[in-house]
């Protein structure tokens, strides 16, 4: 066995722990609180536990050392205080009586999360998970340790707010990382300045990973939410988070960067929404940029911006933002305002000319009849040269638009989206709108073409934990609602008991919302009444099977 390492200076300790390090002189006595792993504990013969850092509902965090590479790391230990009675003499965690199944299913969620992150990272904008190991009846996640500061600390050192361009640049890698999380079926749920690291020699990275239960108010674990950044749906176990939850948090962080103020916490906004626009707090923030943040910070998830790429595009390009506002409800686009203003100006100009002609004629008899004036205006060559945007909505892109000389003076930008109502290949929307004045040669004309319905196959998620079930459905873009049902003791607590769409069924994901029924806490009174014992072993077996299926 190799020599133990000093967790402070990484030098070998032939004499073991105790006293002071002969190399750096720092104390090797155990400073960690009761219940935490002692300083110098070896994990998997690969890692040395250093000083205790913090605790949350998922567990404990320590400084640590990767022995072979003599490299500092962070060690996260699954230790849910609401489900544990502490440690045995040999260091193993002991679940509370009657909470064994929930302890195991929650531990499985923790391991599945960090296994997925281990497979996904390293990735742009995400802190890397180096290893996951099981020991002491629990799970340890090993995360990279970067030199730098949190975004919270960085903002405290600044004398001014960031410009929108600076904010976009800083958050770009984090948004790219969250997009990768979402593609892997993972939701972060804890994005805030405290969990964004600014390394000395790199771009911003997101850390602060946590299980669904940790980031949900009223869950079985002691939850950890970040007021102002946590979305409203996170404050209740009866509501369900999704990709739009991280969109809310990212917009809240951006709001903080450009205004210097933390958004009003979601529970308070639900009572009285007093959140001021970014533009009203900081005049240098463009109106369209402020509107994008407002759209992404909507309290209702269904009316909120849904994906991070959509948020990234809208924060970068005002044309994209305006197109989004035209499609959205309760929004007025800048382009529409300009269009209406132009019409008003033209009408006022005509009235002014008319008034001047009347006053210059000297008598009513010399004033041209209105019909003649109208005719003269209609024959004005300048008006005949005005060109308006053609209507492409409803046309077939491949045969009617692509390579068509009629649209040679436009630069057509085509994107595709699934639609349950419009046939594949047909244009669903365009920006600018038809009839709008053409303002330049080779003007950009953005169109959205239907890909037809999004047909998906329902996965078999019976027995999956709530977090794993959400992951499977999110990966397939399946809309779903989850509902807690009464548990008579025959179902694994916190796992999927049934769905209203059978596994293997193909359906239109754009029109169907799948109902997923989650088994609630076992009701021992029902077990006693029916005389059927609660099969803990079966519940644990189902949970294990769900983990294998998820992997």
PDB file of N, CA, C and O in Angstrom, residues 24-81:
ATOM      1  N   UNK A  24       4.627  20.581   5.348  1.00  0.00           N
ATOM      2  CA  UNK A  24       4.011  21.915   5.329  1.00  0.00           C
ATOM      3  C   UNK A  24       3.730  22.460   6.723  1.00  0.00           C
ATOM      4  O   UNK A  24       3.405  23.648   6.868  1.00  0.00           O
ATOM      5  N   UNK A  25       3.825  21.587   7.742  1.00  0.00           N
ATOM      6  CA  UNK A  25       3.636  22.031   9.112  1.00  0.00           C
ATOM      7  C   UNK A  25       2.191  22.185   9.543  1.00  0.00           C
ATOM      8  O   UNK A  25       1.921  22.548  10.697  1.00  0.00           O
ATOM      9  N   UNK A  26       1.245  21.888   8.666  1.00  0.00           N
ATOM     10  CA  UNK A  26      -0.163  22.046   9.037  1.00  0.00           C
ATOM     11  C   UNK A  26      -0.636  20.842   9.823  1.00  0.00           C
ATOM     12  O   UNK A  26      -0.129  19.728   9.674  1.00  0.00           O
ATOM     13  N   UNK A  27      -1.670  21.068  10.635  1.00  0.00           N
ATOM     14  CA  UNK A  27      -2.148  20.023  11.538  1.00  0.00           C
ATOM     15  C   UNK A  27      -2.780  18.870  10.775  1.00  0.00           C
ATOM     16  O   UNK A  27      -3.512  19.074   9.785  1.00  0.00           O
ATOM     17  N   UNK A  28      -2.510  17.658  11.232  1.00  0.00           N
ATOM     18  CA  UNK A  28      -3.120  16.454  10.665  1.00  0.00           C
ATOM     19  C   UNK A  28      -4.128  15.842  11.621  1.00  0.00           C
ATOM     20  O   UNK A  28      -4.581  14.718  11.414  1.00  0.00           O
ATOM     21  N   UNK A  29      -4.462  16.586  12.685  1.00  0.00           N
ATOM     22  CA  UNK A  29      -5.512  16.128  13.587  1.00  0.00           C
ATOM     23  C   UNK A  29      -6.860  16.282  12.882  1.00  0.00           C
ATOM     24  O   UNK A  29      -7.034  17.161  12.031  1.00  0.00           O
ATOM     25  N   UNK A  30      -7.818  15.430  13.234  1.00  0.00           N
ATOM     26  CA  UNK A  30      -9.111  15.433  12.558  1.00  0.00           C
ATOM     27  C   UNK A  30      -9.935  16.670  12.935  1.00  0.00           C
ATOM     28  O   UNK A  30     -10.330  16.817  14.094  1.00  0.00           O
ATOM     29  N   UNK A  31     -10.221  17.576  11.975  1.00  0.00           N
ATOM     30  CA  UNK A  31     -11.028  18.761  12.263  1.00  0.00           C
ATOM     31  C   UNK A  31     -12.505  18.572  11.911  1.00  0.00           C
ATOM     32  O   UNK A  31     -13.319  19.472  12.129  1.00  0.00           O
ATOM     33  N   UNK A  32     -12.849  17.427  11.298  1.00  0.00           N
ATOM     34  CA  UNK A  32     -14.190  17.250  10.751  1.00  0.00           C
ATOM     35  C   UNK A  32     -15.212  17.009  11.853  1.00  0.00           C
ATOM     36  O   UNK A  32     -14.907  16.370  12.859  1.00  0.00           O
ATOM     37  N   UNK A  33     -16.442  17.503  11.672  1.00  0.00           N
ATOM     38  CA  UNK A  33     -17.464  17.372  12.720  1.00  0.00           C
ATOM     39  C   UNK A  33     -17.875  15.923  12.935  1.00  0.00           C
ATOM     40  O   UNK A  33     -17.640  15.051  12.080  1.00  0.00           O
ATOM     41  N   UNK A  34     -18.499  15.673  14.076  1.00  0.00           N
ATOM     42  CA  UNK A  34     -18.965  14.329  14.404  1.00  0.00           C
ATOM     43  C   UNK A  34     -19.975  13.867  13.348  1.00  0.00           C
ATOM     44  O   UNK A  34     -20.859  14.620  12.933  1.00  0.00           O
ATOM     45  N   UNK A  35     -19.832  12.635  12.918  1.00  0.00           N
ATOM     46  CA  UNK A  35     -20.710  12.086  11.883  1.00  0.00           C
ATOM     47  C   UNK A  35     -20.087  12.122  10.505  1.00  0.00           C
ATOM     48  O   UNK A  35     -20.438  11.319   9.639  1.00  0.00           O
ATOM     49  N   UNK A  36     -19.166  13.067  10.275  1.00  0.00           N
ATOM     50  CA  UNK A  36     -18.472  13.136   8.992  1.00  0.00           C
ATOM     51  C   UNK A  36     -17.310  12.144   8.989  1.00  0.00           C
ATOM     52  O   UNK A  36     -16.856  11.688  10.043  1.00  0.00           O
ATOM     53  N   UNK A  37     -16.810  11.821   7.797  1.00  0.00           N
ATOM     54  CA  UNK A  37     -15.642  10.951   7.696  1.00  0.00           C
ATOM     55  C   UNK A  37     -14.423  11.655   8.300  1.00  0.00           C
ATOM     56  O   UNK A  37     -14.222  12.850   8.074  1.00  0.00           O
ATOM     57  N   UNK A  38     -13.594  10.949   9.043  1.00  0.00           N
ATOM     58  CA  UNK A  38     -12.401  11.573   9.624  1.00  0.00           C
ATOM     59  C   UNK A  38     -11.376  11.959   8.544  1.00  0.00           C
ATOM     60  O   UNK A  38     -11.311  11.337   7.485  1.00  0.00           O
ATOM     61  N   UNK A  39     -10.601  12.967   8.839  1.00  0.00           N
ATOM     62  CA  UNK A  39      -9.515  13.371   7.961  1.00  0.00           C
ATOM     63  C   UNK A  39      -8.578  12.191   7.710  1.00  0.00           C
ATOM     64  O   UNK A  39      -8.204  11.478   8.630  1.00  0.00           O
ATOM     65  N   UNK A  40      -8.235  11.956   6.444  1.00  0.00           N
ATOM     66  CA  UNK A  40      -7.318  10.878   6.100  1.00  0.00           C
ATOM     67  C   UNK A  40      -7.984   9.569   5.738  1.00  0.00           C
ATOM     68  O   UNK A  40      -7.298   8.608   5.364  1.00  0.00           O
ATOM     69  N   UNK A  41      -9.322   9.491   5.842  1.00  0.00           N
ATOM     70  CA  UNK A  41     -10.024   8.265   5.460  1.00  0.00           C
ATOM     71  C   UNK A  41      -9.724   7.929   4.002  1.00  0.00           C
ATOM     72  O   UNK A  41      -9.729   8.808   3.130  1.00  0.00           O
ATOM     73  N   UNK A  42      -9.449   6.646   3.738  1.00  0.00           N
ATOM     74  CA  UNK A  42      -9.171   6.189   2.376  1.00  0.00           C
ATOM     75  C   UNK A  42     -10.440   5.606   1.750  1.00  0.00           C
ATOM     76  O   UNK A  42     -11.139   4.800   2.385  1.00  0.00           O
ATOM     77  N   UNK A  43     -10.729   5.995   0.522  1.00  0.00           N
ATOM     78  CA  UNK A  43     -11.897   5.495  -0.207  1.00  0.00           C
ATOM     79  C   UNK A  43     -11.424   4.756  -1.446  1.00  0.00           C
ATOM     80  O   UNK A  43     -10.741   5.344  -2.302  1.00  0.00           O
ATOM     81  N   UNK A  44     -11.784   3.478  -1.524  1.00  0.00           N
ATOM     82  CA  UNK A  44     -11.432   2.680  -2.689  1.00  0.00           C
ATOM     83  C   UNK A  44      -9.940   2.598  -2.944  1.00  0.00           C
ATOM     84  O   UNK A  44      -9.535   2.339  -4.087  1.00  0.00           O
ATOM     85  N   UNK A  45      -9.129   2.833  -1.935  1.00  0.00           N
ATOM     86  CA  UNK A  45      -7.666   2.846  -2.084  1.00  0.00           C
ATOM     87  C   UNK A  45      -7.198   3.826  -3.153  1.00  0.00           C
ATOM     88  O   UNK A  45      -6.089   3.714  -3.679  1.00  0.00           O
ATOM     89  N   UNK A  46      -8.065   4.792  -3.476  1.00  0.00           N
ATOM     90  CA  UNK A  46      -7.712   5.753  -4.522  1.00  0.00           C
ATOM     91  C   UNK A  46      -7.793   7.199  -4.060  1.00  0.00           C
ATOM     92  O   UNK A  46      -7.165   8.073  -4.650  1.00  0.00           O
ATOM     93  N   UNK A  47      -8.585   7.444  -3.027  1.00  0.00           N
ATOM     94  CA  UNK A  47      -8.843   8.821  -2.624  1.00  0.00           C
ATOM     95  C   UNK A  47      -8.621   8.996  -1.127  1.00  0.00           C
ATOM     96  O   UNK A  47      -8.921   8.110  -0.330  1.00  0.00           O
ATOM     97  N   UNK A  48      -8.120  10.173  -0.759  1.00  0.00           N
ATOM     98  CA  UNK A  48      -7.931  10.544   0.634  1.00  0.00           C
ATOM     99  C   UNK A  48      -8.921  11.647   0.983  1.00  0.00           C
ATOM    100  O   UNK A  48      -8.997  12.669   0.275  1.00  0.00           O
ATOM    101  N   UNK A  49      -9.684  11.435   2.061  1.00  0.00           N
ATOM    102  CA  UNK A  49     -10.650  12.435   2.507  1.00  0.00           C
ATOM    103  C   UNK A  49      -9.920  13.540   3.261  1.00  0.00           C
ATOM    104  O   UNK A  49      -9.122  13.275   4.170  1.00  0.00           O
ATOM    105  N   UNK A  50     -10.184  14.791   2.856  1.00  0.00           N
ATOM    106  CA  UNK A  50      -9.605  15.947   3.536  1.00  0.00           C
ATOM    107  C   UNK A  50     -10.605  16.598   4.463  1.00  0.00           C
ATOM    108  O   UNK A  50     -11.425  15.931   5.100  1.00  0.00           O
ATOM    109  N   UNK A  51     -10.578  17.910   4.518  1.00  0.00           N
ATOM    110  CA  UNK A  51     -11.442  18.647   5.428  1.00  0.00           C
ATOM    111  C   UNK A  51     -12.880  18.732   4.946  1.00  0.00           C
ATOM    112  O   UNK A  51     -13.158  18.816   3.747  1.00  0.00           O
ATOM    113  N   UNK A  52     -13.802  18.733   5.924  1.00  0.00           N
ATOM    114  CA  UNK A  52     -15.228  18.904   5.646  1.00  0.00           C
ATOM    115  C   UNK A  52     -15.482  20.315   5.128  1.00  0.00           C
ATOM    116  O   UNK A  52     -14.910  21.287   5.628  1.00  0.00           O
ATOM    117  N   UNK A  53     -16.367  20.441   4.091  1.00  0.00           N
ATOM    118  CA  UNK A  53     -16.678  21.752   3.509  1.00  0.00           C
ATOM    119  C   UNK A  53     -18.103  22.183   3.841  1.00  0.00           C
ATOM    120  O   UNK A  53     -18.330  23.253   4.394  1.00  0.00           O
ATOM    121  N   UNK A  54     -19.076  21.324   3.502  1.00  0.00           N
ATOM    122  CA  UNK A  54     -20.476  21.737   3.645  1.00  0.00           C
ATOM    123  C   UNK A  54     -21.382  20.515   3.645  1.00  0.00           C
ATOM    124  O   UNK A  54     -20.939  19.383   3.399  1.00  0.00           O
ATOM    125  N   UNK A  55     -22.676  20.775   3.906  1.00  0.00           N
ATOM    126  CA  UNK A  55     -23.684  19.711   3.881  1.00  0.00           C
ATOM    127  C   UNK A  55     -24.966  20.250   3.267  1.00  0.00           C
ATOM    128  O   UNK A  55     -25.256  21.451   3.343  1.00  0.00           O
ATOM    129  N   UNK A  56     -25.715  19.358   2.618  1.00  0.00           N
ATOM    130  CA  UNK A  56     -27.052  19.695   2.145  1.00  0.00           C
ATOM    131  C   UNK A  56     -27.930  18.454   2.309  1.00  0.00           C
ATOM    132  O   UNK A  56     -27.512  17.475   2.942  1.00  0.00           O
ATOM    133  N   UNK A  57     -29.133  18.486   1.760  1.00  0.00           N
ATOM    134  CA  UNK A  57     -30.045  17.370   1.940  1.00  0.00           C
ATOM    135  C   UNK A  57     -29.571  16.079   1.317  1.00  0.00           C
ATOM    136  O   UNK A  57     -29.976  14.986   1.750  1.00  0.00           O
ATOM    137  N   UNK A  58     -28.720  16.147   0.280  1.00  0.00           N
ATOM    138  CA  UNK A  58     -28.159  14.950  -0.345  1.00  0.00           C
ATOM    139  C   UNK A  58     -27.049  14.341   0.496  1.00  0.00           C
ATOM    140  O   UNK A  58     -26.886  13.119   0.535  1.00  0.00           O
ATOM    141  N   UNK A  59     -26.228  15.184   1.127  1.00  0.00           N
ATOM    142  CA  UNK A  59     -25.116  14.619   1.879  1.00  0.00           C
ATOM    143  C   UNK A  59     -24.051  15.630   2.224  1.00  0.00           C
ATOM    144  O   UNK A  59     -24.323  16.831   2.362  1.00  0.00           O
ATOM    145  N   UNK A  60     -22.808  15.138   2.343  1.00  0.00           N
ATOM    146  CA  UNK A  60     -21.676  15.936   2.805  1.00  0.00           C
ATOM    147  C   UNK A  60     -20.661  16.128   1.684  1.00  0.00           C
ATOM    148  O   UNK A  60     -20.529  15.278   0.801  1.00  0.00           O
ATOM    149  N   UNK A  61     -19.940  17.244   1.751  1.00  0.00           N
ATOM    150  CA  UNK A  61     -18.908  17.536   0.766  1.00  0.00           C
ATOM    151  C   UNK A  61     -17.582  17.758   1.493  1.00  0.00           C
ATOM    152  O   UNK A  61     -17.531  18.461   2.513  1.00  0.00           O
ATOM    153  N   UNK A  62     -16.520  17.125   0.980  1.00  0.00           N
ATOM    154  CA  UNK A  62     -15.187  17.233   1.564  1.00  0.00           C
ATOM    155  C   UNK A  62     -14.182  17.655   0.497  1.00  0.00           C
ATOM    156  O   UNK A  62     -14.362  17.383  -0.686  1.00  0.00           O
ATOM    157  N   UNK A  63     -13.103  18.289   0.976  1.00  0.00           N
ATOM    158  CA  UNK A  63     -11.927  18.381   0.116  1.00  0.00           C
ATOM    159  C   UNK A  63     -11.290  16.994   0.091  1.00  0.00           C
ATOM    160  O   UNK A  63     -11.413  16.233   1.041  1.00  0.00           O
ATOM    161  N   UNK A  64     -10.608  16.680  -0.985  1.00  0.00           N
ATOM    162  CA  UNK A  64     -10.004  15.357  -1.073  1.00  0.00           C
ATOM    163  C   UNK A  64      -8.806  15.348  -1.995  1.00  0.00           C
ATOM    164  O   UNK A  64      -8.451  16.362  -2.615  1.00  0.00           O
ATOM    165  N   UNK A  65      -8.187  14.171  -2.088  1.00  0.00           N
ATOM    166  CA  UNK A  65      -6.992  14.006  -2.907  1.00  0.00           C
ATOM    167  C   UNK A  65      -7.132  12.745  -3.748  1.00  0.00           C
ATOM    168  O   UNK A  65      -7.533  11.691  -3.236  1.00  0.00           O
ATOM    169  N   UNK A  66      -6.844  12.849  -5.041  1.00  0.00           N
ATOM    170  CA  UNK A  66      -6.695  11.688  -5.913  1.00  0.00           C
ATOM    171  C   UNK A  66      -5.256  11.213  -5.745  1.00  0.00           C
ATOM    172  O   UNK A  66      -4.316  11.859  -6.224  1.00  0.00           O
ATOM    173  N   UNK A  67      -5.090  10.101  -5.020  1.00  0.00           N
ATOM    174  CA  UNK A  67      -3.762   9.707  -4.553  1.00  0.00           C
ATOM    175  C   UNK A  67      -2.748   9.514  -5.672  1.00  0.00           C
ATOM    176  O   UNK A  67      -1.642  10.048  -5.631  1.00  0.00           O
ATOM    177  N   UNK A  68      -3.116   8.728  -6.686  1.00  0.00           N
ATOM    178  CA  UNK A  68      -2.154   8.363  -7.721  1.00  0.00           C
ATOM    179  C   UNK A  68      -1.625   9.571  -8.475  1.00  0.00           C
ATOM    180  O   UNK A  68      -0.438   9.663  -8.794  1.00  0.00           O
ATOM    181  N   UNK A  69      -2.513  10.538  -8.738  1.00  0.00           N
ATOM    182  CA  UNK A  69      -2.115  11.708  -9.523  1.00  0.00           C
ATOM    183  C   UNK A  69      -1.708  12.887  -8.646  1.00  0.00           C
ATOM    184  O   UNK A  69      -1.315  13.938  -9.155  1.00  0.00           O
ATOM    185  N   UNK A  70      -1.828  12.705  -7.311  1.00  0.00           N
ATOM    186  CA  UNK A  70      -1.542  13.794  -6.379  1.00  0.00           C
ATOM    187  C   UNK A  70      -2.264  15.075  -6.813  1.00  0.00           C
ATOM    188  O   UNK A  70      -1.656  16.125  -7.063  1.00  0.00           O
ATOM    189  N   UNK A  71      -3.576  14.940  -6.881  1.00  0.00           N
ATOM    190  CA  UNK A  71      -4.419  16.008  -7.408  1.00  0.00           C
ATOM    191  C   UNK A  71      -5.564  16.278  -6.441  1.00  0.00           C
ATOM    192  O   UNK A  71      -6.174  15.342  -5.917  1.00  0.00           O
ATOM    193  N   UNK A  72      -5.855  17.553  -6.190  1.00  0.00           N
ATOM    194  CA  UNK A  72      -6.970  17.905  -5.314  1.00  0.00           C
ATOM    195  C   UNK A  72      -8.297  17.651  -6.033  1.00  0.00           C
ATOM    196  O   UNK A  72      -8.431  17.914  -7.239  1.00  0.00           O
ATOM    197  N   UNK A  73      -9.288  17.148  -5.282  1.00  0.00           N
ATOM    198  CA  UNK A  73     -10.625  16.892  -5.816  1.00  0.00           C
ATOM    199  C   UNK A  73     -11.645  17.281  -4.750  1.00  0.00           C
ATOM    200  O   UNK A  73     -11.293  17.596  -3.606  1.00  0.00           O
ATOM    201  N   UNK A  74     -12.924  17.243  -5.145  1.00  0.00           N
ATOM    202  CA  UNK A  74     -14.032  17.365  -4.205  1.00  0.00           C
ATOM    203  C   UNK A  74     -14.680  15.994  -4.068  1.00  0.00           C
ATOM    204  O   UNK A  74     -14.860  15.285  -5.070  1.00  0.00           O
ATOM    205  N   UNK A  75     -15.036  15.610  -2.845  1.00  0.00           N
ATOM    206  CA  UNK A  75     -15.680  14.323  -2.594  1.00  0.00           C
ATOM    207  C   UNK A  75     -17.074  14.586  -2.037  1.00  0.00           C
ATOM    208  O   UNK A  75     -17.227  15.241  -0.997  1.00  0.00           O
ATOM    209  N   UNK A  76     -18.088  14.084  -2.738  1.00  0.00           N
ATOM    210  CA  UNK A  76     -19.476  14.245  -2.290  1.00  0.00           C
ATOM    211  C   UNK A  76     -20.003  12.901  -1.812  1.00  0.00           C
ATOM    212  O   UNK A  76     -19.985  11.919  -2.562  1.00  0.00           O
ATOM    213  N   UNK A  77     -20.452  12.848  -0.578  1.00  0.00           N
ATOM    214  CA  UNK A  77     -20.934  11.609   0.038  1.00  0.00           C
ATOM    215  C   UNK A  77     -22.445  11.669   0.202  1.00  0.00           C
ATOM    216  O   UNK A  77     -22.985  12.623   0.777  1.00  0.00           O
ATOM    217  N   UNK A  78     -23.129  10.643  -0.319  1.00  0.00           N
ATOM    218  CA  UNK A  78     -24.576  10.548  -0.109  1.00  0.00           C
ATOM    219  C   UNK A  78     -24.835  10.278   1.377  1.00  0.00           C
ATOM    220  O   UNK A  78     -24.434   9.240   1.912  1.00  0.00           O
ATOM    221  N   UNK A  79     -25.482  11.233   2.067  1.00  0.00           N
ATOM    222  CA  UNK A  79     -25.744  11.117   3.500  1.00  0.00           C
ATOM    223  C   UNK A  79     -26.997  11.949   3.803  1.00  0.00           C
ATOM    224  O   UNK A  79     -26.902  13.055   4.338  1.00  0.00           O
ATOM    225  N   UNK A  80     -28.197  11.447   3.441  1.00  0.00           N
ATOM    226  CA  UNK A  80     -29.430  12.219   3.666  1.00  0.00           C
ATOM    227  C   UNK A  80     -29.804  12.210   5.151  1.00  0.00           C
ATOM    228  O   UNK A  80     -30.199  11.181   5.701  1.00  0.00           O
ATOM    229  N   UNK A  81     -29.691  13.341   5.812  1.00  0.00           N
ATOM    230  CA  UNK A  81     -29.894  13.393   7.266  1.00  0.00           C
ATOM    231  C   UNK A  81     -31.311  13.017   7.666  1.00  0.00           C
ATOM    232  O   UNK A  81     -31.538  12.530   8.784  1.00  0.00           O
TER     233      UNK A  81
END
